[in-house]
Amino acid sequence: EADIYQTPRYLVIGTGKKITLECSQTMGHDKMYWYQQDPGMELHLIHYSYGVNSTEKGDLSSESTVSRIRTEHFPLTLESARPSHTSQYLCASQSGGAYEQYFGPGTRLTVT
Amino acid sequence: GQNIDQPTEMTATEGAIVQINCTYQTSGFNGLFWYQQHAGEAPTFLSYNVLDGLEEKGRFSSFLSRSKGYSYLLLKELQMKDSASYLCAVGSRGSTLGRLYFGRGTQLTVWP
């Protein structure tokens, strides 16, 4: 069973603040992903990584950045939060040879 | 690009059978996935089809027709706990990364 963790689970923050959403997995998975999901809408890929020091932007335009300094850790940073960033952010990981992605519990972000 | 279509909502009664359809158009098909997502929780993997035909796993089965760009998820002997959103996702070929494109999900409500 994959273990993937996200903190915080819920966050309410004011406009203009810098925030970092944490994601960690203990499975040693090479591939990691960040998705954004609004209610009733599809998951949109915003960033991905297929290994340490490798990161790419996904489909959804975003003012966020990510880093992958360690295999198990894939944090997402918003330099200046805006109300349009209000959403649920889901982190996922995947073993290099497998097809299944394991998702974390998500961070529900509200920017006021 | 990717275009994935599935019904927004479905309802059924406990003990019944329900079929959730998904149609897709994709450039570079590399598998069809079904995920289950309970409200406020992370998506969890249900099934994966890469070849045509039916894959059965307990009460859940998934079918794929690549020539028709069509899949369905069949849920038998419905239980109240099956009330959730069911996400259809398509894997993309041509990338070293196992990225997925998700539909908007079908919200299934099971009534007693």
mmCIF file with all atom_site columns, C-alpha atoms in Angstrom:
data_model
loop_
_atom_site.group_PDB
_atom_site.id
_atom_site.type_symbol
_atom_site.label_atom_id
_atom_site.label_alt_id
_atom_site.label_comp_id
_atom_site.label_asym_id
_atom_site.label_entity_id
_atom_site.label_seq_id
_atom_site.pdbx_PDB_ins_code
_atom_site.Cartn_x
_atom_site.Cartn_y
_atom_site.Cartn_z
_atom_site.occupancy
_atom_site.B_iso_or_equiv
_atom_site.pdbx_formal_charge
_atom_site.auth_seq_id
_atom_site.auth_comp_id
_atom_site.auth_asym_id
_atom_site.auth_atom_id
_atom_site.pdbx_PDB_model_num
ATOM 1   C CA . GLU A 1 1   ? 0.000   0.000  0.000   1.00 0.00 ? 1   GLU A CA 1
ATOM 2   C CA . ALA A 1 2   ? 1.326   3.394  -0.992  1.00 0.00 ? 2   ALA A CA 1
ATOM 3   C CA . ASP A 1 3   ? 1.706   6.047  1.663   1.00 0.00 ? 3   ASP A CA 1
ATOM 4   C CA . ILE A 1 4   ? 1.514   9.608  0.439   1.00 0.00 ? 4   ILE A CA 1
ATOM 5   C CA . TYR A 1 5   ? 0.970   12.549 2.696   1.00 0.00 ? 5   TYR A CA 1
ATOM 6   C CA . GLN A 1 6   ? -0.062  16.140 2.196   1.00 0.00 ? 6   GLN A CA 1
ATOM 7   C CA . THR A 1 7   ? 0.015   19.038 4.630   1.00 0.00 ? 7   THR A CA 1
ATOM 8   C CA . PRO A 1 8   ? -1.825  21.111 5.482   1.00 0.00 ? 8   PRO A CA 1
ATOM 9   C CA . ARG A 1 9   ? -5.189  19.472 4.774   1.00 0.00 ? 9   ARG A CA 1
ATOM 10  C CA . TYR A 1 10  ? -6.994  22.805 4.937   1.00 0.00 ? 10  TYR A CA 1
ATOM 11  C CA . LEU A 1 11  ? -5.613  26.319 4.605   1.00 0.00 ? 11  LEU A CA 1
ATOM 12  C CA . VAL A 1 12  ? -7.254  29.737 4.599   1.00 0.00 ? 12  VAL A CA 1
ATOM 13  C CA . ILE A 1 13  ? -4.885  32.535 3.696   1.00 0.00 ? 13  ILE A CA 1
ATOM 14  C CA . GLY A 1 14  ? -5.008  36.162 2.619   1.00 0.00 ? 14  GLY A CA 1
ATOM 15  C CA . THR A 1 15  ? -4.220  37.518 -0.824  1.00 0.00 ? 15  THR A CA 1
ATOM 16  C CA . GLY A 1 16  ? -0.551  38.144 -1.500  1.00 0.00 ? 16  GLY A CA 1
ATOM 17  C CA . LYS A 1 17  ? 0.803   35.618 0.968   1.00 0.00 ? 17  LYS A CA 1
ATOM 18  C CA . LYS A 1 18  ? 3.439   33.073 0.013   1.00 0.00 ? 18  LYS A CA 1
ATOM 19  C CA . ILE A 1 19  ? 2.496   29.484 0.781   1.00 0.00 ? 19  ILE A CA 1
ATOM 20  C CA . THR A 1 20  ? 4.020   26.046 0.351   1.00 0.00 ? 20  THR A CA 1
ATOM 21  C CA . LEU A 1 21  ? 1.945   22.898 0.109   1.00 0.00 ? 21  LEU A CA 1
ATOM 22  C CA . GLU A 1 22  ? 3.826   19.832 1.237   1.00 0.00 ? 22  GLU A CA 1
ATOM 23  C CA . CYS A 1 23  ? 3.717   16.381 -0.346  1.00 0.00 ? 23  CYS A CA 1
ATOM 24  C CA . SER A 1 24  ? 5.745   13.368 0.759   1.00 0.00 ? 24  SER A CA 1
ATOM 25  C CA . GLN A 1 25  ? 5.660   9.695  -0.189  1.00 0.00 ? 25  GLN A CA 1
ATOM 26  C CA . THR A 1 26  ? 7.428   6.758  1.421   1.00 0.00 ? 26  THR A CA 1
ATOM 27  C CA . MET A 1 27  ? 7.328   4.336  -1.499  1.00 0.00 ? 27  MET A CA 1
ATOM 28  C CA . GLY A 1 28  ? 10.428  5.527  -3.302  1.00 0.00 ? 28  GLY A CA 1
ATOM 29  C CA . HIS A 1 29  ? 8.349   6.381  -6.373  1.00 0.00 ? 29  HIS A CA 1
ATOM 30  C CA . ASP A 1 30  ? 10.204  8.214  -9.122  1.00 0.00 ? 30  ASP A CA 1
ATOM 31  C CA . LYS A 1 31  ? 7.206   9.982  -10.634 1.00 0.00 ? 31  LYS A CA 1
ATOM 32  C CA . MET A 1 32  ? 5.221   12.615 -8.763  1.00 0.00 ? 32  MET A CA 1
ATOM 33  C CA . TYR A 1 33  ? 2.412   14.922 -9.821  1.00 0.00 ? 33  TYR A CA 1
ATOM 34  C CA . TRP A 1 34  ? 0.425   17.925 -8.656  1.00 0.00 ? 34  TRP A CA 1
ATOM 35  C CA . TYR A 1 35  ? -3.194  18.256 -9.750  1.00 0.00 ? 35  TYR A CA 1
ATOM 36  C CA . GLN A 1 36  ? -5.743  20.996 -9.180  1.00 0.00 ? 36  GLN A CA 1
ATOM 37  C CA . GLN A 1 37  ? -9.390  20.034 -8.819  1.00 0.00 ? 37  GLN A CA 1
ATOM 38  C CA . ASP A 1 38  ? -12.426 22.314 -8.518  1.00 0.00 ? 38  ASP A CA 1
ATOM 39  C CA . PRO A 1 39  ? -15.826 20.881 -7.452  1.00 0.00 ? 39  PRO A CA 1
ATOM 40  C CA . GLY A 1 40  ? -17.442 18.914 -10.256 1.00 0.00 ? 40  GLY A CA 1
ATOM 41  C CA . MET A 1 41  ? -14.514 19.482 -12.548 1.00 0.00 ? 41  MET A CA 1
ATOM 42  C CA . GLU A 1 42  ? -11.729 17.292 -13.861 1.00 0.00 ? 42  GLU A CA 1
ATOM 43  C CA . LEU A 1 43  ? -8.302  17.038 -12.320 1.00 0.00 ? 43  LEU A CA 1
ATOM 44  C CA . HIS A 1 44  ? -5.865  19.331 -14.094 1.00 0.00 ? 44  HIS A CA 1
ATOM 45  C CA . LEU A 1 45  ? -2.155  18.528 -14.097 1.00 0.00 ? 45  LEU A CA 1
ATOM 46  C CA . ILE A 1 46  ? -0.152  21.571 -13.003 1.00 0.00 ? 46  ILE A CA 1
ATOM 47  C CA . HIS A 1 47  ? 3.327   20.130 -12.373 1.00 0.00 ? 47  HIS A CA 1
ATOM 48  C CA . TYR A 1 48  ? 5.106   16.812 -12.614 1.00 0.00 ? 48  TYR A CA 1
ATOM 49  C CA . SER A 1 49  ? 8.460   15.245 -11.955 1.00 0.00 ? 49  SER A CA 1
ATOM 50  C CA . TYR A 1 50  ? 10.047  11.986 -13.040 1.00 0.00 ? 50  TYR A CA 1
ATOM 51  C CA . GLY A 1 51  ? 12.972  12.124 -10.676 1.00 0.00 ? 51  GLY A CA 1
ATOM 52  C CA . VAL A 1 52  ? 15.225  14.199 -8.496  1.00 0.00 ? 52  VAL A CA 1
ATOM 53  C CA . ASN A 1 53  ? 16.071  17.603 -9.996  1.00 0.00 ? 53  ASN A CA 1
ATOM 54  C CA . SER A 1 54  ? 13.527  17.080 -12.780 1.00 0.00 ? 54  SER A CA 1
ATOM 55  C CA . THR A 1 55  ? 10.337  19.147 -12.918 1.00 0.00 ? 55  THR A CA 1
ATOM 56  C CA . GLU A 1 56  ? 7.960   20.148 -15.713 1.00 0.00 ? 56  GLU A CA 1
ATOM 57  C CA . LYS A 1 57  ? 4.854   22.287 -16.034 1.00 0.00 ? 57  LYS A CA 1
ATOM 58  C CA . GLY A 1 58  ? 1.587   20.556 -16.834 1.00 0.00 ? 58  GLY A CA 1
ATOM 59  C CA . ASP A 1 59  ? -1.422  21.718 -18.802 1.00 0.00 ? 59  ASP A CA 1
ATOM 60  C CA . LEU A 1 60  ? -2.910  24.262 -16.456 1.00 0.00 ? 60  LEU A CA 1
ATOM 61  C CA . SER A 1 61  ? -1.328  27.683 -16.397 1.00 0.00 ? 61  SER A CA 1
ATOM 62  C CA . SER A 1 62  ? -0.268  28.341 -12.846 1.00 0.00 ? 62  SER A CA 1
ATOM 63  C CA . GLU A 1 63  ? 1.757   30.839 -10.905 1.00 0.00 ? 63  GLU A CA 1
ATOM 64  C CA . SER A 1 64  ? 3.099   28.045 -8.751  1.00 0.00 ? 64  SER A CA 1
ATOM 65  C CA . THR A 1 65  ? 6.537   26.441 -8.682  1.00 0.00 ? 65  THR A CA 1
ATOM 66  C CA . VAL A 1 66  ? 7.764   23.046 -7.524  1.00 0.00 ? 66  VAL A CA 1
ATOM 67  C CA . SER A 1 67  ? 11.064  21.464 -6.548  1.00 0.00 ? 67  SER A CA 1
ATOM 68  C CA . ARG A 1 68  ? 12.302  17.874 -6.326  1.00 0.00 ? 68  ARG A CA 1
ATOM 69  C CA . ILE A 1 69  ? 15.464  17.820 -4.261  1.00 0.00 ? 69  ILE A CA 1
ATOM 70  C CA . ARG A 1 70  ? 14.674  14.466 -2.665  1.00 0.00 ? 70  ARG A CA 1
ATOM 71  C CA . THR A 1 71  ? 12.818  11.510 -4.149  1.00 0.00 ? 71  THR A CA 1
ATOM 72  C CA . GLU A 1 72  ? 10.213  11.465 -1.400  1.00 0.00 ? 72  GLU A CA 1
ATOM 73  C CA . HIS A 1 73  ? 9.421   15.174 -1.293  1.00 0.00 ? 73  HIS A CA 1
ATOM 74  C CA . PHE A 1 74  ? 7.630   17.342 -3.898  1.00 0.00 ? 74  PHE A CA 1
ATOM 75  C CA . PRO A 1 75  ? 6.502   20.696 -2.458  1.00 0.00 ? 75  PRO A CA 1
ATOM 76  C CA . LEU A 1 76  ? 4.359   23.212 -4.347  1.00 0.00 ? 76  LEU A CA 1
ATOM 77  C CA . THR A 1 77  ? 4.873   26.944 -3.717  1.00 0.00 ? 77  THR A CA 1
ATOM 78  C CA . LEU A 1 78  ? 2.608   29.869 -4.508  1.00 0.00 ? 78  LEU A CA 1
ATOM 79  C CA . GLU A 1 79  ? 4.684   33.062 -4.340  1.00 0.00 ? 79  GLU A CA 1
ATOM 80  C CA . SER A 1 80  ? 1.670   35.357 -4.080  1.00 0.00 ? 80  SER A CA 1
ATOM 81  C CA . ALA A 1 81  ? -1.709  33.762 -3.395  1.00 0.00 ? 81  ALA A CA 1
ATOM 82  C CA . ARG A 1 82  ? -4.798  35.103 -5.173  1.00 0.00 ? 82  ARG A CA 1
ATOM 83  C CA . PRO A 1 83  ? -8.507  34.261 -4.789  1.00 0.00 ? 83  PRO A CA 1
ATOM 84  C CA . SER A 1 84  ? -8.316  32.467 -8.165  1.00 0.00 ? 84  SER A CA 1
ATOM 85  C CA . HIS A 1 85  ? -5.989  29.945 -6.484  1.00 0.00 ? 85  HIS A CA 1
ATOM 86  C CA . THR A 1 86  ? -8.822  28.762 -4.265  1.00 0.00 ? 86  THR A CA 1
ATOM 87  C CA . SER A 1 87  ? -9.123  25.060 -5.090  1.00 0.00 ? 87  SER A CA 1
ATOM 88  C CA . GLN A 1 88  ? -8.212  21.547 -3.980  1.00 0.00 ? 88  GLN A CA 1
ATOM 89  C CA . TYR A 1 89  ? -4.627  20.495 -4.682  1.00 0.00 ? 89  TYR A CA 1
ATOM 90  C CA . LEU A 1 90  ? -3.903  16.794 -5.021  1.00 0.00 ? 90  LEU A CA 1
ATOM 91  C CA . CYS A 1 91  ? -0.461  15.220 -5.036  1.00 0.00 ? 91  CYS A CA 1
ATOM 92  C CA . ALA A 1 92  ? 0.144   11.797 -6.586  1.00 0.00 ? 92  ALA A CA 1
ATOM 93  C CA . SER A 1 93  ? 3.051   9.427  -7.042  1.00 0.00 ? 93  SER A CA 1
ATOM 94  C CA . GLN A 1 94  ? 3.767   6.507  -9.327  1.00 0.00 ? 94  GLN A CA 1
ATOM 95  C CA . SER A 1 95  ? 6.404   3.830  -9.527  1.00 0.00 ? 95  SER A CA 1
ATOM 96  C CA . GLY A 1 96  ? 8.536   3.984  -12.671 1.00 0.00 ? 96  GLY A CA 1
ATOM 97  C CA . GLY A 1 97  ? 7.369   0.619  -13.966 1.00 0.00 ? 97  GLY A CA 1
ATOM 98  C CA . ALA A 1 98  ? 3.732   0.794  -12.900 1.00 0.00 ? 98  ALA A CA 1
ATOM 99  C CA . TYR A 1 99  ? 0.638   2.459  -14.316 1.00 0.00 ? 99  TYR A CA 1
ATOM 100 C CA . GLU A 1 100 ? -1.285  3.199  -11.131 1.00 0.00 ? 100 GLU A CA 1
ATOM 101 C CA . GLN A 1 101 ? -1.013  6.631  -9.532  1.00 0.00 ? 101 GLN A CA 1
ATOM 102 C CA . TYR A 1 102 ? -1.482  6.885  -5.770  1.00 0.00 ? 102 TYR A CA 1
ATOM 103 C CA . PHE A 1 103 ? -3.067  10.075 -4.507  1.00 0.00 ? 103 PHE A CA 1
ATOM 104 C CA . GLY A 1 104 ? -2.578  11.969 -1.301  1.00 0.00 ? 104 GLY A CA 1
ATOM 105 C CA . PRO A 1 105 ? -5.570  13.238 0.723   1.00 0.00 ? 105 PRO A CA 1
ATOM 106 C CA . GLY A 1 106 ? -5.355  16.701 -0.794  1.00 0.00 ? 106 GLY A CA 1
ATOM 107 C CA . THR A 1 107 ? -5.029  20.272 0.462   1.00 0.00 ? 107 THR A CA 1
ATOM 108 C CA . ARG A 1 108 ? -8.114  22.447 0.296   1.00 0.00 ? 108 ARG A CA 1
ATOM 109 C CA . LEU A 1 109 ? -6.894  26.019 -0.158  1.00 0.00 ? 109 LEU A CA 1
ATOM 110 C CA . THR A 1 110 ? -9.010  29.122 0.283   1.00 0.00 ? 110 THR A CA 1
ATOM 111 C CA . VAL A 1 111 ? -7.538  32.521 -0.549  1.00 0.00 ? 111 VAL A CA 1
ATOM 112 C CA . THR A 1 112 ? -9.518  35.466 0.800   1.00 0.00 ? 112 THR A CA 1
ATOM 113 C CA . GLY B 2 1   ? -5.408  16.810 -27.325 1.00 0.00 ? 1   GLY B CA 1
ATOM 114 C CA . GLN B 2 2   ? -7.689  14.798 -25.112 1.00 0.00 ? 2   GLN B CA 1
ATOM 115 C CA . ASN B 2 3   ? -11.465 14.858 -24.848 1.00 0.00 ? 3   ASN B CA 1
ATOM 116 C CA . ILE B 2 4   ? -13.091 12.684 -22.201 1.00 0.00 ? 4   ILE B CA 1
ATOM 117 C CA . ASP B 2 5   ? -16.845 12.582 -21.679 1.00 0.00 ? 5   ASP B CA 1
ATOM 118 C CA . GLN B 2 6   ? -18.866 10.872 -18.972 1.00 0.00 ? 6   GLN B CA 1
ATOM 119 C CA . PRO B 2 7   ? -22.292 11.529 -17.435 1.00 0.00 ? 7   PRO B CA 1
ATOM 120 C CA . THR B 2 8   ? -22.375 14.050 -14.620 1.00 0.00 ? 8   THR B CA 1
ATOM 121 C CA . GLU B 2 9   ? -24.710 12.172 -12.294 1.00 0.00 ? 9   GLU B CA 1
ATOM 122 C CA . MET B 2 10  ? -26.323 8.763  -11.874 1.00 0.00 ? 10  MET B CA 1
ATOM 123 C CA . THR B 2 11  ? -28.542 7.233  -9.219  1.00 0.00 ? 11  THR B CA 1
ATOM 124 C CA . ALA B 2 12  ? -29.302 3.621  -8.384  1.00 0.00 ? 12  ALA B CA 1
ATOM 125 C CA . THR B 2 13  ? -30.692 1.551  -5.533  1.00 0.00 ? 13  THR B CA 1
ATOM 126 C CA . GLU B 2 14  ? -28.853 -0.768 -3.193  1.00 0.00 ? 14  GLU B CA 1
ATOM 127 C CA . GLY B 2 15  ? -28.307 -4.226 -4.679  1.00 0.00 ? 15  GLY B CA 1
ATOM 128 C CA . ALA B 2 16  ? -28.758 -3.037 -8.255  1.00 0.00 ? 16  ALA B CA 1
ATOM 129 C CA . ILE B 2 17  ? -26.274 -2.933 -11.150 1.00 0.00 ? 17  ILE B CA 1
ATOM 130 C CA . VAL B 2 18  ? -25.103 0.332  -12.680 1.00 0.00 ? 18  VAL B CA 1
ATOM 131 C CA . GLN B 2 19  ? -23.006 1.020  -15.768 1.00 0.00 ? 19  GLN B CA 1
ATOM 132 C CA . ILE B 2 20  ? -21.019 4.252  -16.045 1.00 0.00 ? 20  ILE B CA 1
ATOM 133 C CA . ASN B 2 21  ? -19.967 5.080  -19.592 1.00 0.00 ? 21  ASN B CA 1
ATOM 134 C CA . CYS B 2 22  ? -16.948 7.014  -20.764 1.00 0.00 ? 22  CYS B CA 1
ATOM 135 C CA . THR B 2 23  ? -16.052 8.096  -24.276 1.00 0.00 ? 23  THR B CA 1
ATOM 136 C CA . TYR B 2 24  ? -12.737 9.581  -25.211 1.00 0.00 ? 24  TYR B CA 1
ATOM 137 C CA . GLN B 2 25  ? -10.771 11.063 -28.059 1.00 0.00 ? 25  GLN B CA 1
ATOM 138 C CA . THR B 2 26  ? -7.038  11.068 -27.625 1.00 0.00 ? 26  THR B CA 1
ATOM 139 C CA . SER B 2 27  ? -3.818  11.394 -29.564 1.00 0.00 ? 27  SER B CA 1
ATOM 140 C CA . GLY B 2 28  ? -1.695  8.495  -28.409 1.00 0.00 ? 28  GLY B CA 1
ATOM 141 C CA . PHE B 2 29  ? -3.785  6.143  -26.290 1.00 0.00 ? 29  PHE B CA 1
ATOM 142 C CA . ASN B 2 30  ? -1.946  4.366  -23.505 1.00 0.00 ? 30  ASN B CA 1
ATOM 143 C CA . GLY B 2 31  ? -4.579  2.858  -21.268 1.00 0.00 ? 31  GLY B CA 1
ATOM 144 C CA . LEU B 2 32  ? -7.952  3.674  -19.721 1.00 0.00 ? 32  LEU B CA 1
ATOM 145 C CA . PHE B 2 33  ? -8.229  4.076  -15.967 1.00 0.00 ? 33  PHE B CA 1
ATOM 146 C CA . TRP B 2 34  ? -11.106 4.268  -13.529 1.00 0.00 ? 34  TRP B CA 1
ATOM 147 C CA . TYR B 2 35  ? -10.750 5.912  -10.141 1.00 0.00 ? 35  TYR B CA 1
ATOM 148 C CA . GLN B 2 36  ? -13.203 6.222  -7.269  1.00 0.00 ? 36  GLN B CA 1
ATOM 149 C CA . GLN B 2 37  ? -13.338 9.426  -5.247  1.00 0.00 ? 37  GLN B CA 1
ATOM 150 C CA . HIS B 2 38  ? -15.456 9.839  -2.129  1.00 0.00 ? 38  HIS B CA 1
ATOM 151 C CA . ALA B 2 39  ? -16.388 13.369 -1.169  1.00 0.00 ? 39  ALA B CA 1
ATOM 152 C CA . GLY B 2 40  ? -13.463 15.203 0.369   1.00 0.00 ? 40  GLY B CA 1
ATOM 153 C CA . GLU B 2 41  ? -11.088 12.302 -0.171  1.00 0.00 ? 41  GLU B CA 1
ATOM 154 C CA . ALA B 2 42  ? -8.341  11.332 -2.593  1.00 0.00 ? 42  ALA B CA 1
ATOM 155 C CA . PRO B 2 43  ? -9.070  9.342  -5.753  1.00 0.00 ? 43  PRO B CA 1
ATOM 156 C CA . THR B 2 44  ? -8.330  5.630  -5.413  1.00 0.00 ? 44  THR B CA 1
ATOM 157 C CA . PHE B 2 45  ? -7.453  3.340  -8.300  1.00 0.00 ? 45  PHE B CA 1
ATOM 158 C CA . LEU B 2 46  ? -10.123 0.888  -9.446  1.00 0.00 ? 46  LEU B CA 1
ATOM 159 C CA . SER B 2 47  ? -9.120  -0.539 -12.806 1.00 0.00 ? 47  SER B CA 1
ATOM 160 C CA . TYR B 2 48  ? -6.891  -0.315 -15.850 1.00 0.00 ? 48  TYR B CA 1
ATOM 161 C CA . ASN B 2 49  ? -7.619  -1.462 -19.418 1.00 0.00 ? 49  ASN B CA 1
ATOM 162 C CA . VAL B 2 50  ? -5.137  -1.286 -22.246 1.00 0.00 ? 50  VAL B CA 1
ATOM 163 C CA . LEU B 2 51  ? -6.524  -4.076 -24.460 1.00 0.00 ? 51  LEU B CA 1
ATOM 164 C CA . ASP B 2 52  ? -10.091 -4.488 -25.697 1.00 0.00 ? 52  ASP B CA 1
ATOM 165 C CA . GLY B 2 53  ? -12.410 -6.503 -23.530 1.00 0.00 ? 53  GLY B CA 1
ATOM 166 C CA . LEU B 2 54  ? -13.699 -6.892 -20.022 1.00 0.00 ? 54  LEU B CA 1
ATOM 167 C CA . GLU B 2 55  ? -11.606 -6.868 -16.851 1.00 0.00 ? 55  GLU B CA 1
ATOM 168 C CA . GLU B 2 56  ? -13.387 -8.188 -13.779 1.00 0.00 ? 56  GLU B CA 1
ATOM 169 C CA . LYS B 2 57  ? -12.372 -7.445 -10.226 1.00 0.00 ? 57  LYS B CA 1
ATOM 170 C CA . GLY B 2 58  ? -14.898 -8.511 -7.635  1.00 0.00 ? 58  GLY B CA 1
ATOM 171 C CA . ARG B 2 59  ? -18.077 -6.423 -7.837  1.00 0.00 ? 59  ARG B CA 1
ATOM 172 C CA . PHE B 2 60  ? -16.428 -4.034 -10.305 1.00 0.00 ? 60  PHE B CA 1
ATOM 173 C CA . SER B 2 61  ? -15.745 -4.681 -13.992 1.00 0.00 ? 61  SER B CA 1
ATOM 174 C CA . SER B 2 62  ? -14.345 -2.405 -16.655 1.00 0.00 ? 62  SER B CA 1
ATOM 175 C CA . PHE B 2 63  ? -14.714 -2.696 -20.411 1.00 0.00 ? 63  PHE B CA 1
ATOM 176 C CA . LEU B 2 64  ? -12.719 -1.109 -23.223 1.00 0.00 ? 64  LEU B CA 1
ATOM 177 C CA . SER B 2 65  ? -13.232 -0.753 -26.963 1.00 0.00 ? 65  SER B CA 1
ATOM 178 C CA . ARG B 2 66  ? -10.285 1.130  -28.448 1.00 0.00 ? 66  ARG B CA 1
ATOM 179 C CA . SER B 2 67  ? -11.799 1.320  -31.926 1.00 0.00 ? 67  SER B CA 1
ATOM 180 C CA . LYS B 2 68  ? -14.886 3.048  -30.529 1.00 0.00 ? 68  LYS B CA 1
ATOM 181 C CA . GLY B 2 69  ? -13.056 5.160  -27.963 1.00 0.00 ? 69  GLY B CA 1
ATOM 182 C CA . TYR B 2 70  ? -15.400 3.775  -25.345 1.00 0.00 ? 70  TYR B CA 1
ATOM 183 C CA . SER B 2 71  ? -15.199 2.312  -21.886 1.00 0.00 ? 71  SER B CA 1
ATOM 184 C CA . TYR B 2 72  ? -17.619 1.498  -19.121 1.00 0.00 ? 72  TYR B CA 1
ATOM 185 C CA . LEU B 2 73  ? -17.382 0.702  -15.443 1.00 0.00 ? 73  LEU B CA 1
ATOM 186 C CA . LEU B 2 74  ? -19.903 -1.841 -14.205 1.00 0.00 ? 74  LEU B CA 1
ATOM 187 C CA . LEU B 2 75  ? -20.766 -1.960 -10.536 1.00 0.00 ? 75  LEU B CA 1
ATOM 188 C CA . LYS B 2 76  ? -22.758 -4.959 -9.282  1.00 0.00 ? 76  LYS B CA 1
ATOM 189 C CA . GLU B 2 77  ? -24.589 -5.557 -6.001  1.00 0.00 ? 77  GLU B CA 1
ATOM 190 C CA . LEU B 2 78  ? -24.460 -1.876 -5.202  1.00 0.00 ? 78  LEU B CA 1
ATOM 191 C CA . GLN B 2 79  ? -23.828 -0.848 -1.617  1.00 0.00 ? 79  GLN B CA 1
ATOM 192 C CA . MET B 2 80  ? -24.362 2.492  0.087   1.00 0.00 ? 80  MET B CA 1
ATOM 193 C CA . LYS B 2 81  ? -20.597 2.920  0.354   1.00 0.00 ? 81  LYS B CA 1
ATOM 194 C CA . ASP B 2 82  ? -20.386 2.925  -3.465  1.00 0.00 ? 82  ASP B CA 1
ATOM 195 C CA . SER B 2 83  ? -21.844 6.442  -3.446  1.00 0.00 ? 83  SER B CA 1
ATOM 196 C CA . ALA B 2 84  ? -18.908 8.418  -4.823  1.00 0.00 ? 84  ALA B CA 1
ATOM 197 C CA . SER B 2 85  ? -17.573 10.144 -7.908  1.00 0.00 ? 85  SER B CA 1
ATOM 198 C CA . TYR B 2 86  ? -16.132 7.819  -10.556 1.00 0.00 ? 86  TYR B CA 1
ATOM 199 C CA . LEU B 2 87  ? -13.372 9.308  -12.669 1.00 0.00 ? 87  LEU B CA 1
ATOM 200 C CA . CYS B 2 88  ? -12.485 8.080  -16.124 1.00 0.00 ? 88  CYS B CA 1
ATOM 201 C CA . ALA B 2 89  ? -8.894  8.845  -17.151 1.00 0.00 ? 89  ALA B CA 1
ATOM 202 C CA . VAL B 2 90  ? -6.857  8.222  -20.273 1.00 0.00 ? 90  VAL B CA 1
ATOM 203 C CA . GLY B 2 91  ? -3.139  7.550  -20.323 1.00 0.00 ? 91  GLY B CA 1
ATOM 204 C CA . SER B 2 92  ? -1.044  9.308  -22.915 1.00 0.00 ? 92  SER B CA 1
ATOM 205 C CA . ARG B 2 93  ? 1.581   7.624  -25.054 1.00 0.00 ? 93  ARG B CA 1
ATOM 206 C CA . GLY B 2 94  ? 4.657   9.327  -26.341 1.00 0.00 ? 94  GLY B CA 1
ATOM 207 C CA . SER B 2 95  ? 5.980   10.433 -23.019 1.00 0.00 ? 95  SER B CA 1
ATOM 208 C CA . THR B 2 96  ? 8.312   8.876  -20.525 1.00 0.00 ? 96  THR B CA 1
ATOM 209 C CA . LEU B 2 97  ? 5.860   10.017 -17.921 1.00 0.00 ? 97  LEU B CA 1
ATOM 210 C CA . GLY B 2 98  ? 2.671   8.092  -17.182 1.00 0.00 ? 98  GLY B CA 1
ATOM 211 C CA . ARG B 2 99  ? 0.520   11.190 -17.250 1.00 0.00 ? 99  ARG B CA 1
ATOM 212 C CA . LEU B 2 100 ? -3.242  10.906 -17.161 1.00 0.00 ? 100 LEU B CA 1
ATOM 213 C CA . TYR B 2 101 ? -6.062  13.045 -18.537 1.00 0.00 ? 101 TYR B CA 1
ATOM 214 C CA . PHE B 2 102 ? -9.185  12.953 -16.401 1.00 0.00 ? 102 PHE B CA 1
ATOM 215 C CA . GLY B 2 103 ? -12.874 13.359 -17.152 1.00 0.00 ? 103 GLY B CA 1
ATOM 216 C CA . ARG B 2 104 ? -15.072 15.433 -14.853 1.00 0.00 ? 104 ARG B CA 1
ATOM 217 C CA . GLY B 2 105 ? -16.322 12.386 -13.001 1.00 0.00 ? 105 GLY B CA 1
ATOM 218 C CA . THR B 2 106 ? -19.730 10.772 -12.598 1.00 0.00 ? 106 THR B CA 1
ATOM 219 C CA . GLN B 2 107 ? -21.360 11.349 -9.223  1.00 0.00 ? 107 GLN B CA 1
ATOM 220 C CA . LEU B 2 108 ? -23.129 8.111  -8.284  1.00 0.00 ? 108 LEU B CA 1
ATOM 221 C CA . THR B 2 109 ? -25.725 8.152  -5.521  1.00 0.00 ? 109 THR B CA 1
ATOM 222 C CA . VAL B 2 110 ? -26.900 4.826  -4.139  1.00 0.00 ? 110 VAL B CA 1
ATOM 223 C CA . TRP B 2 111 ? -30.279 4.878  -2.389  1.00 0.00 ? 111 TRP B CA 1
ATOM 224 C CA . PRO B 2 112 ? -31.428 2.326  0.172   1.00 0.00 ? 112 PRO B CA 1
#
